[in-house]
PDB file of C-alpha atoms and ligand atoms in Angstrom:
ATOM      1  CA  UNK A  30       7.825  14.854  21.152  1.00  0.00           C
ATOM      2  CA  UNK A  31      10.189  11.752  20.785  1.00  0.00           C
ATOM      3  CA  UNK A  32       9.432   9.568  17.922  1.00  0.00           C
ATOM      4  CA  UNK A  33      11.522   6.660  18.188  1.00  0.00           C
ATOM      5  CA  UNK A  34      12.593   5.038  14.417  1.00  0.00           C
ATOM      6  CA  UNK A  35      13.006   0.927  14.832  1.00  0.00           C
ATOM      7  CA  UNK A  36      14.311  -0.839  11.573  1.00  0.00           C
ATOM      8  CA  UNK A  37      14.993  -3.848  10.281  1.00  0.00           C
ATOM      9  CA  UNK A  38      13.678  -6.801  12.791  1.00  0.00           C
ATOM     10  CA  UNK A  39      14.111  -8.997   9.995  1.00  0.00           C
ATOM     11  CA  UNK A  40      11.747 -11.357  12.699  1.00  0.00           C
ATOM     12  CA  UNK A  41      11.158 -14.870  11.758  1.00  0.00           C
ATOM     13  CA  UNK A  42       8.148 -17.004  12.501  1.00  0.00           C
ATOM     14  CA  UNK A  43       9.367 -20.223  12.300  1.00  0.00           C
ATOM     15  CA  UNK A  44      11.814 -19.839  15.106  1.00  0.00           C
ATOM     16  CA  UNK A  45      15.389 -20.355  12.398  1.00  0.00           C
ATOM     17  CA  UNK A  46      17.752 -17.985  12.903  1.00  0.00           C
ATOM     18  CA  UNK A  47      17.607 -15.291  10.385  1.00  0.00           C
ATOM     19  CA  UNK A  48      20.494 -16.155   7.754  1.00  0.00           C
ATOM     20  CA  UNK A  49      21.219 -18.815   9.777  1.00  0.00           C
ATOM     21  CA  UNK A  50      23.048 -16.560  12.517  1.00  0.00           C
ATOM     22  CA  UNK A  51      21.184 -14.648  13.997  1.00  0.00           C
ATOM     23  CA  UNK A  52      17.962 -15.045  16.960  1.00  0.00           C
ATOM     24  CA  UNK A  53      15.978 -11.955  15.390  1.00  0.00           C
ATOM     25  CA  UNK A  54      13.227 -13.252  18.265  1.00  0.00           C
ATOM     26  CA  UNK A  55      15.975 -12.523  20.795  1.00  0.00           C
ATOM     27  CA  UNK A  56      17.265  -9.344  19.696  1.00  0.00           C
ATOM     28  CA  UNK A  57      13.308  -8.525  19.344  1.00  0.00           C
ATOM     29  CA  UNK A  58      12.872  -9.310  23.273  1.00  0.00           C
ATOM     30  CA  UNK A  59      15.496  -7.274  24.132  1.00  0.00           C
ATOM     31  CA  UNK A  60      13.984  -4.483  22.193  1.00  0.00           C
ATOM     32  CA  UNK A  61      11.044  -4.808  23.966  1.00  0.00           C
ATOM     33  CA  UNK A  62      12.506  -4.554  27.362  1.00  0.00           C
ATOM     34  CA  UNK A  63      14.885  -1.926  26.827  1.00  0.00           C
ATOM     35  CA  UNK A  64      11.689  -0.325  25.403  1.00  0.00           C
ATOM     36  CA  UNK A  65       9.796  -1.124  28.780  1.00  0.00           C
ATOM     37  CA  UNK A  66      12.529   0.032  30.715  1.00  0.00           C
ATOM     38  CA  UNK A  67      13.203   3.520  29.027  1.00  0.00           C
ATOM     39  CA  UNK A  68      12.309   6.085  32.030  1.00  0.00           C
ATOM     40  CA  UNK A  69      11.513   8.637  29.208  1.00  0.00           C
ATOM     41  CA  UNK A  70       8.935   6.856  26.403  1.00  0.00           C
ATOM     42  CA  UNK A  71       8.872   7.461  22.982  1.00  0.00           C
ATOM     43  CA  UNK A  72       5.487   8.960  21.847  1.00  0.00           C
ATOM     44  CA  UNK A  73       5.621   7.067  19.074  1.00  0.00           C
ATOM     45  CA  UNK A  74       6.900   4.469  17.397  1.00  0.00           C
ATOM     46  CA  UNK A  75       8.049   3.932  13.715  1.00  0.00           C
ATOM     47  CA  UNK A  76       8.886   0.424  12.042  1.00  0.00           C
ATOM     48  CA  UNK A  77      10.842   1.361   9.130  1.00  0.00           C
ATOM     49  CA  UNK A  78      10.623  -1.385   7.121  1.00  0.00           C
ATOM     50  CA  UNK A  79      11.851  -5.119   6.883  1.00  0.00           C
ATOM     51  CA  UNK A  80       9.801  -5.991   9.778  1.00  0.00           C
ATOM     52  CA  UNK A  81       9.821  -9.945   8.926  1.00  0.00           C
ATOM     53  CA  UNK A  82      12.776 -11.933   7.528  1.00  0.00           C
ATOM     54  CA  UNK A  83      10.803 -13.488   4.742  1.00  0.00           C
ATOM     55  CA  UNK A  84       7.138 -11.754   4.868  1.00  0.00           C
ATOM     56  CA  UNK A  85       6.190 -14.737   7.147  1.00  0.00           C
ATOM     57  CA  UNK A  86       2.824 -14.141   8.747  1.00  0.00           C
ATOM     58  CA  UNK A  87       3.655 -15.593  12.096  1.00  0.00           C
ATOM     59  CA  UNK A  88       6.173 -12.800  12.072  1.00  0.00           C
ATOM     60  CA  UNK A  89       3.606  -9.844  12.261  1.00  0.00           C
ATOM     61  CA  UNK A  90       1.448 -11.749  15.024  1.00  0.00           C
ATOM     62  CA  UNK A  91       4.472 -12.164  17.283  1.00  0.00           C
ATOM     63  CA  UNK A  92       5.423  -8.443  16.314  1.00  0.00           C
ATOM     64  CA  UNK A  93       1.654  -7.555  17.707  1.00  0.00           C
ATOM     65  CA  UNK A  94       1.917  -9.357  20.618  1.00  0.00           C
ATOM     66  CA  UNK A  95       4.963  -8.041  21.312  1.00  0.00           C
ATOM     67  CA  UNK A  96       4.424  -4.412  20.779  1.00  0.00           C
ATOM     68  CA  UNK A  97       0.747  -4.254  21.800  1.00  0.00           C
ATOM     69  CA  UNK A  98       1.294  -3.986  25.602  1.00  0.00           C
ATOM     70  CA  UNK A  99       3.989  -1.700  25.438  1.00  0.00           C
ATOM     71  CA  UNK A 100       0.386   0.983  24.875  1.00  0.00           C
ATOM     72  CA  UNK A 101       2.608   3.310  22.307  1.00  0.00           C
ATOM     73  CA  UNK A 102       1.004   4.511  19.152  1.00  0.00           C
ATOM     74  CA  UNK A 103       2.888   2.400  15.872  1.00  0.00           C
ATOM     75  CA  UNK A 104       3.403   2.983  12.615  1.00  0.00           C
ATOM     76  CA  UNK A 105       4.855   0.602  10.350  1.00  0.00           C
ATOM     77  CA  UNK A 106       5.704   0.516   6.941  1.00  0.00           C
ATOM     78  CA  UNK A 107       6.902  -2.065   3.932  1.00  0.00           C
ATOM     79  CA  UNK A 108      10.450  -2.838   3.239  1.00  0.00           C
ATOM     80  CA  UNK A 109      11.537  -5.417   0.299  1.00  0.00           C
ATOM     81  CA  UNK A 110      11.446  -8.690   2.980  1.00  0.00           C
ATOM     82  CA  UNK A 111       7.622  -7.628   4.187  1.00  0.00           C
ATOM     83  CA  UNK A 112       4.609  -8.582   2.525  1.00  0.00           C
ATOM     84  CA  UNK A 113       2.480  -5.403   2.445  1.00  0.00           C
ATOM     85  CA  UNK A 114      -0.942  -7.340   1.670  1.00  0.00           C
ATOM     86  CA  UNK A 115       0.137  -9.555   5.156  1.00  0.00           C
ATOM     87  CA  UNK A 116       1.212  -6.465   6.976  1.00  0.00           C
ATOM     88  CA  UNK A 117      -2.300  -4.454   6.106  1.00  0.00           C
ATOM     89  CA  UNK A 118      -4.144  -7.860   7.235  1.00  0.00           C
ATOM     90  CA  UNK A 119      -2.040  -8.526  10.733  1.00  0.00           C
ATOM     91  CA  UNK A 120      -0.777  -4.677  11.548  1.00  0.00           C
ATOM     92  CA  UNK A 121      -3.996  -3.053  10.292  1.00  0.00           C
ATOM     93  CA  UNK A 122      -3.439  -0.480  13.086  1.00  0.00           C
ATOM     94  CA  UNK A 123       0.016   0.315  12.584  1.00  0.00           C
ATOM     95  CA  UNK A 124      -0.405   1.184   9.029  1.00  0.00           C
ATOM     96  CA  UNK A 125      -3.362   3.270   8.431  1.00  0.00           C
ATOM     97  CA  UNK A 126      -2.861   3.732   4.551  1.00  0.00           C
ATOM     98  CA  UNK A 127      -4.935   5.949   2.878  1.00  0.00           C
ATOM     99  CA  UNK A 128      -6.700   3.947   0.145  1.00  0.00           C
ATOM    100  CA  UNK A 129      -6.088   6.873  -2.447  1.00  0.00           C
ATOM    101  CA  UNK A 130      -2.550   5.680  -3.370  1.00  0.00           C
ATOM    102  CA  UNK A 131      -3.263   1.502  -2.498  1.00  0.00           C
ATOM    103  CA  UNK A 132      -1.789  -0.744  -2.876  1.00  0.00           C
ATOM    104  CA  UNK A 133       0.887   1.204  -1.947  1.00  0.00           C
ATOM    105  CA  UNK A 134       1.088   1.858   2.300  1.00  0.00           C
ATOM    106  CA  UNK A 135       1.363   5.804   2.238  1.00  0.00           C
ATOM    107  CA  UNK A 136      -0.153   7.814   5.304  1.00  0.00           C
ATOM    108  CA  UNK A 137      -0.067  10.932   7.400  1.00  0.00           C
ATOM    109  CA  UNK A 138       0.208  11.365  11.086  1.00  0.00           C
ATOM    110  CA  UNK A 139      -0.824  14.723  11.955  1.00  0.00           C
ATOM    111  CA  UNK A 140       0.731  16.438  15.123  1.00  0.00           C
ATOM    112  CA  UNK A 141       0.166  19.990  15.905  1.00  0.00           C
ATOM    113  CA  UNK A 142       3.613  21.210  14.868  1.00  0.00           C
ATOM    114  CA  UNK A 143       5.278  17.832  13.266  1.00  0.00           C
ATOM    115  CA  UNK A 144       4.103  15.653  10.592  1.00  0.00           C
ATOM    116  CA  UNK A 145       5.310  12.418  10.180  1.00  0.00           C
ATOM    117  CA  UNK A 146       4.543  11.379   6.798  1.00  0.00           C
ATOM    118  CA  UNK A 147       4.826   7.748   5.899  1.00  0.00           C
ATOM    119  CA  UNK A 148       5.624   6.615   2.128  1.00  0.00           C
ATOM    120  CA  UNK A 149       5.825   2.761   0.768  1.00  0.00           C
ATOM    121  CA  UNK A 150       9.177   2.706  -1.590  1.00  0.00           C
ATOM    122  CA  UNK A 151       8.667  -1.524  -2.324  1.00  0.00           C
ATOM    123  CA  UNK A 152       7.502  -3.246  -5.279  1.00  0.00           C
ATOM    124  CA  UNK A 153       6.798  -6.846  -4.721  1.00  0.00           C
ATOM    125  CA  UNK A 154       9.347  -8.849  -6.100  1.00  0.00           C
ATOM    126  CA  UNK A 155      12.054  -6.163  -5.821  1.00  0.00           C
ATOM    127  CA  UNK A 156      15.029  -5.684  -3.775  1.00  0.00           C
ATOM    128  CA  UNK A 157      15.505  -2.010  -4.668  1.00  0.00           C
ATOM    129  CA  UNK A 158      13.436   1.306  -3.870  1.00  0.00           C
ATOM    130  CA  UNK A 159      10.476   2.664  -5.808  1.00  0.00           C
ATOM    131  CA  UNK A 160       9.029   6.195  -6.019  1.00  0.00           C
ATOM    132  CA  UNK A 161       6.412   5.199  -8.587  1.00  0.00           C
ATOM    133  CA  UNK A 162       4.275   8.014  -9.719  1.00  0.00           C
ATOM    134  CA  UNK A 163       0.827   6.908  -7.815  1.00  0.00           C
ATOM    135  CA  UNK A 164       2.987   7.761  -4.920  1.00  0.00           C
ATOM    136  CA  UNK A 165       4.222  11.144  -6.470  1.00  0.00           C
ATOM    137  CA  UNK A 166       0.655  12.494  -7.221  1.00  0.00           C
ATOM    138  CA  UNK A 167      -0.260  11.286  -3.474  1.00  0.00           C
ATOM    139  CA  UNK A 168       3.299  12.656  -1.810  1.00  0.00           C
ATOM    140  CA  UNK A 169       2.426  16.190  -3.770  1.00  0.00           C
ATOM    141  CA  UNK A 170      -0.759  16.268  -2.565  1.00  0.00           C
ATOM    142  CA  UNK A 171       0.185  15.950   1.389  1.00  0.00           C
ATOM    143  CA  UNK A 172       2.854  18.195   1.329  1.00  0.00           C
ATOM    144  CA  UNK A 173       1.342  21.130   0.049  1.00  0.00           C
ATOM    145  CA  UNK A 174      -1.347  20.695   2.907  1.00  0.00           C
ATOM    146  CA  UNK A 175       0.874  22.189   5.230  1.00  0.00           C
ATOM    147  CA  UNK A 176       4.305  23.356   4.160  1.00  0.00           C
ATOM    148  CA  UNK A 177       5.472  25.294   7.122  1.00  0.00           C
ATOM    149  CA  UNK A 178       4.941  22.301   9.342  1.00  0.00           C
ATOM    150  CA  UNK A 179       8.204  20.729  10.133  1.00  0.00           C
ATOM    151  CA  UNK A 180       7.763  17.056   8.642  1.00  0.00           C
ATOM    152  CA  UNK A 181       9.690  13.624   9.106  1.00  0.00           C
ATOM    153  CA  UNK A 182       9.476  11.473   6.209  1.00  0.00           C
ATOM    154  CA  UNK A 183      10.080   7.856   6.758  1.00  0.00           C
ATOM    155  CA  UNK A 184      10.453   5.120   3.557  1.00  0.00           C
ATOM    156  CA  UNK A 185      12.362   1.967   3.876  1.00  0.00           C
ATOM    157  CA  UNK A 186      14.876   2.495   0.961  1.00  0.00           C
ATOM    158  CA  UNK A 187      17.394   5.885   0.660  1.00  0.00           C
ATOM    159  CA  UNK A 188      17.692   7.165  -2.918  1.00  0.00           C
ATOM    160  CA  UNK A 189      20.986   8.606  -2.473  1.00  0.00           C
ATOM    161  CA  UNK A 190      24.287   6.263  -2.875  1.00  0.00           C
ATOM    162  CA  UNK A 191      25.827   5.269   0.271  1.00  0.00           C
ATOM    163  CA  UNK A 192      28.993   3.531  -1.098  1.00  0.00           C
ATOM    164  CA  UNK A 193      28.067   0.229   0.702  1.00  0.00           C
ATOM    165  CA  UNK A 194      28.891  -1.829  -2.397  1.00  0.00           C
ATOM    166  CA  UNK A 195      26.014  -3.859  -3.875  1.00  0.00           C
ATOM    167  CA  UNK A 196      23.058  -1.896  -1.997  1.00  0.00           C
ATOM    168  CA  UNK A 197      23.526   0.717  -4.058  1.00  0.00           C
ATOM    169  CA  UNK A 198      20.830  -0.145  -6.174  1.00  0.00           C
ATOM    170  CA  UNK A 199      19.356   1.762  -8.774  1.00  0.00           C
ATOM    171  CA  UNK A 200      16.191   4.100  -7.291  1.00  0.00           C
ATOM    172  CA  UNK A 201      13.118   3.462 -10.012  1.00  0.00           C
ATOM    173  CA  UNK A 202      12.118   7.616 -10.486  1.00  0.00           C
ATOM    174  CA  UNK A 203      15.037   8.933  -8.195  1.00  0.00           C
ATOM    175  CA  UNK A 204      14.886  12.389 -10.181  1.00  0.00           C
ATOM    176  CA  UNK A 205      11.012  12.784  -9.612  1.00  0.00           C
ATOM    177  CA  UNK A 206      11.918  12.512  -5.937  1.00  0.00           C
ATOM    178  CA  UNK A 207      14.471  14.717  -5.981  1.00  0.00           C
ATOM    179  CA  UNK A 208      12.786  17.492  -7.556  1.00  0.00           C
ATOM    180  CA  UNK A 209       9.715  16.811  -4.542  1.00  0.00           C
ATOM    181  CA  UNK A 210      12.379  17.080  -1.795  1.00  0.00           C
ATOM    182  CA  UNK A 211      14.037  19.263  -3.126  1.00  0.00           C
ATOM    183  CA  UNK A 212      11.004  21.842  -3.063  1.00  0.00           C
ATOM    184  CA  UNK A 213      10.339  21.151   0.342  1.00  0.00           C
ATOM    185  CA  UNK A 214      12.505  22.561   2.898  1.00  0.00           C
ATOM    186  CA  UNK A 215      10.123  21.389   5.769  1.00  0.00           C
ATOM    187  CA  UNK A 216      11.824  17.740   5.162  1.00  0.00           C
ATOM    188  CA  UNK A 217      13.673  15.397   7.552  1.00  0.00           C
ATOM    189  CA  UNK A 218      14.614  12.148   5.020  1.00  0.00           C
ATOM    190  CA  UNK A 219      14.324   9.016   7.454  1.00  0.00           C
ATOM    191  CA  UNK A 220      14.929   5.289   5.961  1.00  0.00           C
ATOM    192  CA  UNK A 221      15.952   1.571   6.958  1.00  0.00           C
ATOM    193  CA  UNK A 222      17.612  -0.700   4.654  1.00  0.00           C
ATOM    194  CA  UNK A 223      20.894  -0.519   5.008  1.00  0.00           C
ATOM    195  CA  UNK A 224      21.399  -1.778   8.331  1.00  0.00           C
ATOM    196  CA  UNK A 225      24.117   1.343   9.281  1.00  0.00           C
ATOM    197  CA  UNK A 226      23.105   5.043  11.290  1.00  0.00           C
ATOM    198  CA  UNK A 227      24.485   7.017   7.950  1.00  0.00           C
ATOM    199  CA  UNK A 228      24.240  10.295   7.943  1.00  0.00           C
ATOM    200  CA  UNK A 229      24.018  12.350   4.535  1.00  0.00           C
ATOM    201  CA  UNK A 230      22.794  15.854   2.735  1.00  0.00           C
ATOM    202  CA  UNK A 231      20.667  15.410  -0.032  1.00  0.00           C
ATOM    203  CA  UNK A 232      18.945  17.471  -2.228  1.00  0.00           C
ATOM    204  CA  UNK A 233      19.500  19.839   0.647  1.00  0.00           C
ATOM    205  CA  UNK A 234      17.923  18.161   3.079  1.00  0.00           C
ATOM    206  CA  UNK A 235      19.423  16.398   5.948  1.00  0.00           C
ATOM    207  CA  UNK A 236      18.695  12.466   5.551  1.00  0.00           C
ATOM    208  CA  UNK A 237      19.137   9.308   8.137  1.00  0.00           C
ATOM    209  CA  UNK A 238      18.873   6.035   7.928  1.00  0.00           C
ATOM    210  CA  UNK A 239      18.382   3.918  11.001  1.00  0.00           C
ATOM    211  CA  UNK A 240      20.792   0.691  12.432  1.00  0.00           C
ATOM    212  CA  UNK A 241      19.023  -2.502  12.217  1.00  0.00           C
ATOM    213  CA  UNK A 242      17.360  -3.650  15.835  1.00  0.00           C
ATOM    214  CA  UNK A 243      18.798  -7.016  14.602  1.00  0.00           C
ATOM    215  CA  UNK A 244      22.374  -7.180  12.139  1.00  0.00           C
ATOM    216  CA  UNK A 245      24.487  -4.438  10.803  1.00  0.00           C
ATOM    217  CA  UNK A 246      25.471  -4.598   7.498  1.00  0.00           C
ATOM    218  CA  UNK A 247      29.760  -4.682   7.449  1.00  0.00           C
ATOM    219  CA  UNK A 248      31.135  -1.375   6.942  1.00  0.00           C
ATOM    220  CA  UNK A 249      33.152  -2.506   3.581  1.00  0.00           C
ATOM    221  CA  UNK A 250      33.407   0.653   0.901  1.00  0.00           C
ATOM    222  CA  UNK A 251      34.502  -1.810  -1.949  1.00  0.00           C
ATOM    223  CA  UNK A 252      32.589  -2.481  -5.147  1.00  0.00           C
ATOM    224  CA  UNK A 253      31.842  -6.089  -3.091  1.00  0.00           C
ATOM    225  CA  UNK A 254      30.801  -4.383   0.030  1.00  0.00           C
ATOM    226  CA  UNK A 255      27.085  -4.512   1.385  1.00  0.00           C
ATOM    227  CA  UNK A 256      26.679  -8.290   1.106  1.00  0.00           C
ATOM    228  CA  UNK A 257      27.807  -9.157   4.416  1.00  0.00           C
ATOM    229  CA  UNK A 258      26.251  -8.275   8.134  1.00  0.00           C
ATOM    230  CA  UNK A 259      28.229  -8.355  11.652  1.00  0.00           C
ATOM    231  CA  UNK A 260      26.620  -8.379  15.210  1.00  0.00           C
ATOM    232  CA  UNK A 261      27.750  -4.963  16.039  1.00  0.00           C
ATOM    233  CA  UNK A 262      25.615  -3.994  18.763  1.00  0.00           C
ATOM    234  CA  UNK A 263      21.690  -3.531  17.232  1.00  0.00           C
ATOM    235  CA  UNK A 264      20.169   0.063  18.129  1.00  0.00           C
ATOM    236  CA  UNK A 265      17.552   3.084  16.876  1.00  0.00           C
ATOM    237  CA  UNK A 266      16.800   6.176  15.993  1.00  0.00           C
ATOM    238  CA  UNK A 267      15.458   9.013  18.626  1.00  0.00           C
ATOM    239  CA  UNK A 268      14.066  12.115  16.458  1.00  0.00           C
ATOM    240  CA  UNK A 269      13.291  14.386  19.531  1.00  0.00           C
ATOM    241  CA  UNK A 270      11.373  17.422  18.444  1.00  0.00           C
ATOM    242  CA  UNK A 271      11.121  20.101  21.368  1.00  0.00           C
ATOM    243  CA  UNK A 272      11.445  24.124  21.083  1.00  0.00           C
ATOM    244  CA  UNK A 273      11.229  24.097  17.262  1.00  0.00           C
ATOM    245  CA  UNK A 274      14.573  21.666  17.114  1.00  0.00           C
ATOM    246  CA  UNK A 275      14.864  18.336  15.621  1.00  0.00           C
ATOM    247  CA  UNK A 276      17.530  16.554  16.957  1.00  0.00           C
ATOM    248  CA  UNK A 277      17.985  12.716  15.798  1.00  0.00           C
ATOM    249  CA  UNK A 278      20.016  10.551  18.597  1.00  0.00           C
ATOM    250  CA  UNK A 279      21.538   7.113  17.117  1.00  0.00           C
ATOM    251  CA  UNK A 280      21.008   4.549  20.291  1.00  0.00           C
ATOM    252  CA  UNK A 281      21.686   1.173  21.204  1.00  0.00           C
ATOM    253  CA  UNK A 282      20.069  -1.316  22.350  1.00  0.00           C
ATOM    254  CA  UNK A 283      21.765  -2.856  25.401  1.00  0.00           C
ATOM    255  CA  UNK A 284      22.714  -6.645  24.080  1.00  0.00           C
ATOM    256  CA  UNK A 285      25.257  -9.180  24.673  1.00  0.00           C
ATOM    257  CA  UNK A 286      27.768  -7.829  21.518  1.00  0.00           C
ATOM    258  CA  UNK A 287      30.132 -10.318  20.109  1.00  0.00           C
ATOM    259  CA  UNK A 288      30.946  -8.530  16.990  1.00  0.00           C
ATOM    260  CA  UNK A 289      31.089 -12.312  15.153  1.00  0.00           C
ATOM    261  CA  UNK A 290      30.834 -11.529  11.389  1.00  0.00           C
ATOM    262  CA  UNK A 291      30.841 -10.943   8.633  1.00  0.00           C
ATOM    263  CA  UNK A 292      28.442 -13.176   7.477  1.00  0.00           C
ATOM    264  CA  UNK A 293      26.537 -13.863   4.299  1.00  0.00           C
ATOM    265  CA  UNK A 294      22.723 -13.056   4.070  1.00  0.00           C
ATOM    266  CA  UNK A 295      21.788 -17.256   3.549  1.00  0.00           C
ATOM    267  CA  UNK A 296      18.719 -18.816   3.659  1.00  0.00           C
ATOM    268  CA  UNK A 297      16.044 -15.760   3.354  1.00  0.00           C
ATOM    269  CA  UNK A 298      13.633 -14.874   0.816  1.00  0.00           C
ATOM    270  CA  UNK A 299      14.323 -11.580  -0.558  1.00  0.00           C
ATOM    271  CA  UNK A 300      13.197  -9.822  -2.497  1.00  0.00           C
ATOM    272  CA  UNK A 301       9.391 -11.450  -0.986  1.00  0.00           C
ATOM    273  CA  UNK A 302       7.406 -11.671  -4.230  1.00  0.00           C
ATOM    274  CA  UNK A 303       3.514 -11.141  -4.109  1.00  0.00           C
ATOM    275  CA  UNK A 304       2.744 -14.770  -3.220  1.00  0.00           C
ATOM    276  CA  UNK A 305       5.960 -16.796  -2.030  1.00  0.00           C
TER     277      UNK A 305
HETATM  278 FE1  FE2 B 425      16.806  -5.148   6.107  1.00  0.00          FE
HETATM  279 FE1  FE2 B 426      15.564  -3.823   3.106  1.00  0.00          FE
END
């Protein structure tokens, strides 16, 4: 089973660049055809989040049109520049939220030995992550429907620090998390949001988060770090489960790379409110 983690499009539907650098509808093409041209297909797709630039409709149309053909099950889900009510609207497939915990975009996917289990960390009008208790009584509920099952959990915001200056944002609830994933030792932690592959242990569990398909946020480790991208090459996540062993590969995606950078993150909505 490959389940193949994309993050971060940041896609734009008015044909800018995204913070007036970079050709988000360019580095989506070339998704898509290094996608088309992988001999070994994912099973499934994952968008973690951050899917538009500035929750502009256009963006999720061109994302469907884009996607659709490539016949691969998707699953998307809400990061602080999406608009969740857009995304249910447009990408009604690709996030099958189970009205229980609405608004927020929380669902299962049921394999017979893997779970992928989706959770919405956003509150409009927010930059940071969320865990707000809705989502708690829902989260409880899943995982006790099958704890022996090996399960990837994918939210678009880490609650851990990751020393990447200013997006280490307080995490609204981080202890009632912690005490949920810490309880469940089936758990893979998978997010977006920070634009890096980092790597960390948390509450015991082993935790991911994915490189943009689109910018990298600059490696800085200062207090002022985490407010500027470079065009390090874009790339994924590859959780391959096979033989009772998760293994998660960080990829590339092949790309002219210039490294320009860093940049500031100009001209975007973010956080998207409810109705910009
Ligand atoms: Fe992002
Ligand atoms: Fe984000």
């Amino acid at each position: 089973m490959r389940i193949l983690q994309l993050s971060d499009t940041h896609l734009r539907g008015d044909n800018k660049l995204s913070f007036r650098v970079v050709d988000t509808r360019r580095c989506l093409d070339a998704t898509v055809a290094h996608l088309k041209s992988m001999a070994q297909k994912p099973d499934v797709i994952i968008l973690s989040g951050d899917l538009a630039d500035s929750g502009d409709l256009n963006a999720y149309h061109i994302l469907t049109e884009l996607f659709s053909p490539l016949n691969i099950p998707i699953y998307a889900l809400p990061g602080n520049h999406d608009r969740r009510d857009r995304m249910q609207n447009v990408l009604k497939d690709w996030c099958p939220s189970d009205p229980d915990v609405a608004p927020h975009i929380c669902y299962t996917v049921e394999m017979d030995d893997l779970r992928l289990v989706v959770l919405d960390s956003t509150h409009p009008g927010s930059h940071s992550g969320h865990f707000f208790p809705a989502v708690e009584t829902w989260l409880t509920g899943e995982l006790r429907k099958r704890p022996q099952v090996q399960t990837l959990l994918f939210m678009h915001h880490p609650p851990f620090t990751t020393g990447l200056g200013v997006m280490d944002e307080p995490f609204e609830n981080q202890q009632l998390f912690a005490a949920l994933v810490a309880d469940n030792p089936q758990l893979r932690l998978c997010f977006g949001h920070m634009h890096r592959p980092i790597i960390t242990q948390w509450q015991g569990r082993l935790c991911v988060t994915a490189p943009s398909a689109a910018m990298q946020i600059d490696l800085d480790l200062s207090p002022e770090g985490g407010d500027t991208f470079v065009m390090e090459a874009p790339g994924y996540l590859l959780h391959h489960w096979e033989n009772q062993t998760l293994n998660t590969h960080v990829c590339q995606i092949p790309t002219n790379v210039t490294f320009d950078g860093p940049y500031p993150f100009a001209d975007s909505v973010n956080p998207v409110g409810p109705s910009d």
